[in-house]
Amino acid sequence: MTTAPIQVEQLDFVWVLRIHRVEKKNALTAAMYEALTAGLEGAIADAGVRAVVITGGESCFTAGNDIGDFIANPPVDEKSPVMRFLRAVSTFPKPLIAAVNGVAVGIGTTLLLHCDLVYAGEGARFSLPFVDLGLVAEGASSLLLPQLVGRRKASELLLLAEPFDAATALAMGLINRVLPPAEVEAFALAQAQKLAAKAPSALQTTKALILRPQQDAIAEAIAVEAHHFAAQLRSPEAMEALQAFMEKRKPRFS
Ligand code: COA
């Protein structure tokens, strides 16, 4: 059995991209972003793949960027692994379905904004703690969240950055359905298989049409956010916040 932190499972017409680093709550390193991007690119290149499911399994989706890796390998430009992943996920042309259990932190929540269907377990917990880490919104969340929930609620999510549960995520339209945790992945897979049986060209063209009005704005938001994100990452406040996490203490911003 493979223990790679990103596993690609090929089930007929559906691929499952599985994040598997449970001891670190599936926190994503640069190498893991690269593997996820390679998985998405492989799914595009293989005409037999009709839909992709992304999941972290039954215990957690992902705790977001690996904070130690952030310090060691900060994303500096367009070619950084996290940027390549964000571009891949936001332009992925085939149906992309997320199965979420446990924590979905930072990019674990923002990447859901780019999925076509999202299913979450009753205990799922979402959060966007960028500001608390001395960082800024990423993954086009500064554009897509206000569109989804309105400026008032988006400000609450991105500025106050308090975690929210699956029922709240459902009410705000971030996810499609809440299920018992043990059923989330099987349900997402069943939905993917339903999509895989449909006319592929009609399906992909319809997805492209849904995305078309804001495709350019999404790409621009990702790039502009990344510029500010990289600058903040070098700031004393981010250094303090990230170091505080590593040292398991509260950050001091005063
Ligand atoms: N980067 C690096 N390591 C992480 C991590 C991350 N984003 N998230 C969790 N881990 C590690 C913890 O340091 C811990 O490692 P240890 O066992 O060597 O001490 C292990 O994963 C388990 O995490 P723990 O904090 O004990 O689990 P928890 O259930 O109490 O809390 C979280 C889970 C996700 C709420 C908490 O770990 C957390 O807040 N993580 C940081 C999330 C974050 O800020 N991500 C960046 C977003 S941009």
PDB file of C-alpha atoms and ligand atoms in Angstrom, residues 21-29 33 60 62-70 102-108 125 127-133 135-136 138 163 229 241-242 245-246 248, ligand 1:
ATOM      1  CA  ARG A  21      -0.768  13.105   5.665  1.00  0.00           C
ATOM      2  CA  VAL A  22      -3.100  12.559   8.530  1.00  0.00           C
ATOM      3  CA  GLU A  23      -0.492  12.964  11.299  1.00  0.00           C
ATOM      4  CA  LYS A  24      -0.135  16.607  10.198  1.00  0.00           C
ATOM      5  CA  LYS A  25      -3.860  17.069   9.531  1.00  0.00           C
ATOM      6  CA  ASN A  26      -3.122  16.809   5.789  1.00  0.00           C
ATOM      7  CA  ALA A  27      -1.187  20.127   5.825  1.00  0.00           C
ATOM      8  CA  LEU A  28       0.071  20.794   2.301  1.00  0.00           C
ATOM      9  CA  THR A  29       3.762  21.141   1.446  1.00  0.00           C
ATOM     10  CA  TYR A  33       0.892  20.993  -4.284  1.00  0.00           C
ATOM     11  CA  CYS A  60      -9.604  15.658   7.867  1.00  0.00           C
ATOM     12  CA  THR A  62      -6.559  19.679   5.001  1.00  0.00           C
ATOM     13  CA  ALA A  63      -5.135  22.073   7.616  1.00  0.00           C
ATOM     14  CA  GLY A  64      -4.013  24.276   4.723  1.00  0.00           C
ATOM     15  CA  ASN A  65      -0.468  25.260   3.932  1.00  0.00           C
ATOM     16  CA  ASP A  66       2.157  23.487   5.973  1.00  0.00           C
ATOM     17  CA  ILE A  67       3.395  26.313   8.164  1.00  0.00           C
ATOM     18  CA  GLY A  68       6.943  25.010   8.539  1.00  0.00           C
ATOM     19  CA  ASP A  69       7.146  24.583   4.773  1.00  0.00           C
ATOM     20  CA  PHE A  70       5.820  28.122   4.354  1.00  0.00           C
ATOM     21  CA  GLY A 102     -12.868  17.406   9.576  1.00  0.00           C
ATOM     22  CA  VAL A 103     -10.807  20.554   9.155  1.00  0.00           C
ATOM     23  CA  ALA A 104     -10.690  22.556   5.919  1.00  0.00           C
ATOM     24  CA  VAL A 105      -8.350  25.432   6.769  1.00  0.00           C
ATOM     25  CA  GLY A 106      -7.132  28.240   4.521  1.00  0.00           C
ATOM     26  CA  ILE A 107      -6.647  26.833   1.043  1.00  0.00           C
ATOM     27  CA  GLY A 108      -8.668  23.849   2.290  1.00  0.00           C
ATOM     28  CA  ARG A 125     -14.982  22.728  10.184  1.00  0.00           C
ATOM     29  CA  SER A 127     -11.791  28.480   8.388  1.00  0.00           C
ATOM     30  CA  LEU A 128      -9.925  31.255   6.639  1.00  0.00           C
ATOM     31  CA  PRO A 129      -7.292  32.303   9.213  1.00  0.00           C
ATOM     32  CA  PHE A 130      -5.123  34.323   6.806  1.00  0.00           C
ATOM     33  CA  VAL A 131      -5.282  37.592   8.742  1.00  0.00           C
ATOM     34  CA  ASP A 132      -4.584  35.793  12.019  1.00  0.00           C
ATOM     35  CA  LEU A 133      -1.393  34.506  10.394  1.00  0.00           C
ATOM     36  CA  LEU A 135      -1.375  36.953   5.663  1.00  0.00           C
ATOM     37  CA  VAL A 136      -4.087  37.903   3.168  1.00  0.00           C
ATOM     38  CA  GLU A 138      -5.812  33.837  -1.477  1.00  0.00           C
ATOM     39  CA  PRO A 163     -14.180  28.858  12.032  1.00  0.00           C
ATOM     40  CA  PHE A 229       0.440  37.311   0.045  1.00  0.00           C
ATOM     41  CA  ALA A 241       2.351  34.477  13.666  1.00  0.00           C
ATOM     42  CA  LEU A 242       3.953  31.525  11.872  1.00  0.00           C
ATOM     43  CA  PHE A 245       2.222  28.389  15.601  1.00  0.00           C
ATOM     44  CA  MET A 246       5.447  26.391  15.434  1.00  0.00           C
ATOM     45  CA  LYS A 248       2.517  26.393  20.064  1.00  0.00           C
TER      46      LYS A 248
HETATM   47  N1  COA B   1       1.218  23.215   9.148  1.00  0.00           N
HETATM   48  C1  COA B   1       2.084  22.427   9.782  1.00  0.00           C
HETATM   49  N2  COA B   1       1.729  21.550  10.722  1.00  0.00           N
HETATM   50  C2  COA B   1       0.418  21.467  11.027  1.00  0.00           C
HETATM   51  C3  COA B   1      -0.540  22.271  10.409  1.00  0.00           C
HETATM   52  C4  COA B   1      -0.105  23.173   9.419  1.00  0.00           C
HETATM   53  N3  COA B   1      -0.955  23.952   8.742  1.00  0.00           N
HETATM   54  N4  COA B   1      -1.760  21.986  10.913  1.00  0.00           N
HETATM   55  C5  COA B   1      -1.559  21.032  11.832  1.00  0.00           C
HETATM   56  N5  COA B   1      -0.248  20.717  11.900  1.00  0.00           N
HETATM   57  C6  COA B   1       0.387  19.732  12.765  1.00  0.00           C
HETATM   58  C7  COA B   1       0.453  20.218  14.215  1.00  0.00           C
HETATM   59  O1  COA B   1       1.576  21.047  14.425  1.00  0.00           O
HETATM   60  C8  COA B   1       0.545  18.891  14.936  1.00  0.00           C
HETATM   61  O2  COA B   1       1.874  18.427  14.805  1.00  0.00           O
HETATM   62  P1  COA B   1       2.600  17.704  16.056  1.00  0.00           P
HETATM   63  O3  COA B   1       1.762  16.487  16.323  1.00  0.00           O
HETATM   64  O4  COA B   1       3.958  17.386  15.516  1.00  0.00           O
HETATM   65  O5  COA B   1       2.592  18.695  17.181  1.00  0.00           O
HETATM   66  C9  COA B   1      -0.328  17.962  14.093  1.00  0.00           C
HETATM   67  O6  COA B   1      -0.409  18.569  12.809  1.00  0.00           O
HETATM   68  C10 COA B   1      -1.723  17.809  14.626  1.00  0.00           C
HETATM   69  O7  COA B   1      -2.278  19.118  14.770  1.00  0.00           O
HETATM   70  P2  COA B   1      -2.993  19.628  16.111  1.00  0.00           P
HETATM   71  O8  COA B   1      -2.900  21.119  16.132  1.00  0.00           O
HETATM   72  O9  COA B   1      -2.457  18.883  17.287  1.00  0.00           O
HETATM   73  O10 COA B   1      -4.497  19.153  15.828  1.00  0.00           O
HETATM   74  P3  COA B   1      -5.847  19.821  16.371  1.00  0.00           P
HETATM   75  O11 COA B   1      -6.917  18.861  15.989  1.00  0.00           O
HETATM   76  O12 COA B   1      -5.717  20.224  17.795  1.00  0.00           O
HETATM   77  O13 COA B   1      -6.022  21.177  15.502  1.00  0.00           O
HETATM   78  C11 COA B   1      -6.010  22.497  13.500  1.00  0.00           C
HETATM   79  C12 COA B   1      -6.165  21.079  14.113  1.00  0.00           C
HETATM   80  C13 COA B   1      -6.023  22.339  11.999  1.00  0.00           C
HETATM   81  C14 COA B   1      -7.199  23.379  13.957  1.00  0.00           C
HETATM   82  C15 COA B   1      -4.705  23.125  13.995  1.00  0.00           C
HETATM   83  O14 COA B   1      -3.660  22.184  13.797  1.00  0.00           O
HETATM   84  C16 COA B   1      -4.332  24.385  13.264  1.00  0.00           C
HETATM   85  O15 COA B   1      -4.847  25.456  13.546  1.00  0.00           O
HETATM   86  N6  COA B   1      -3.410  24.265  12.285  1.00  0.00           N
HETATM   87  C17 COA B   1      -2.910  25.396  11.551  1.00  0.00           C
HETATM   88  C18 COA B   1      -3.862  25.713  10.409  1.00  0.00           C
HETATM   89  C19 COA B   1      -3.368  26.892   9.628  1.00  0.00           C
HETATM   90  O16 COA B   1      -3.237  27.980  10.144  1.00  0.00           O
HETATM   91  N7  COA B   1      -3.082  26.655   8.339  1.00  0.00           N
HETATM   92  C20 COA B   1      -2.546  27.625   7.452  1.00  0.00           C
HETATM   93  C21 COA B   1      -3.639  28.315   6.718  1.00  0.00           C
HETATM   94  S1  COA B   1      -3.004  29.527   5.592  1.00  0.00           S
END
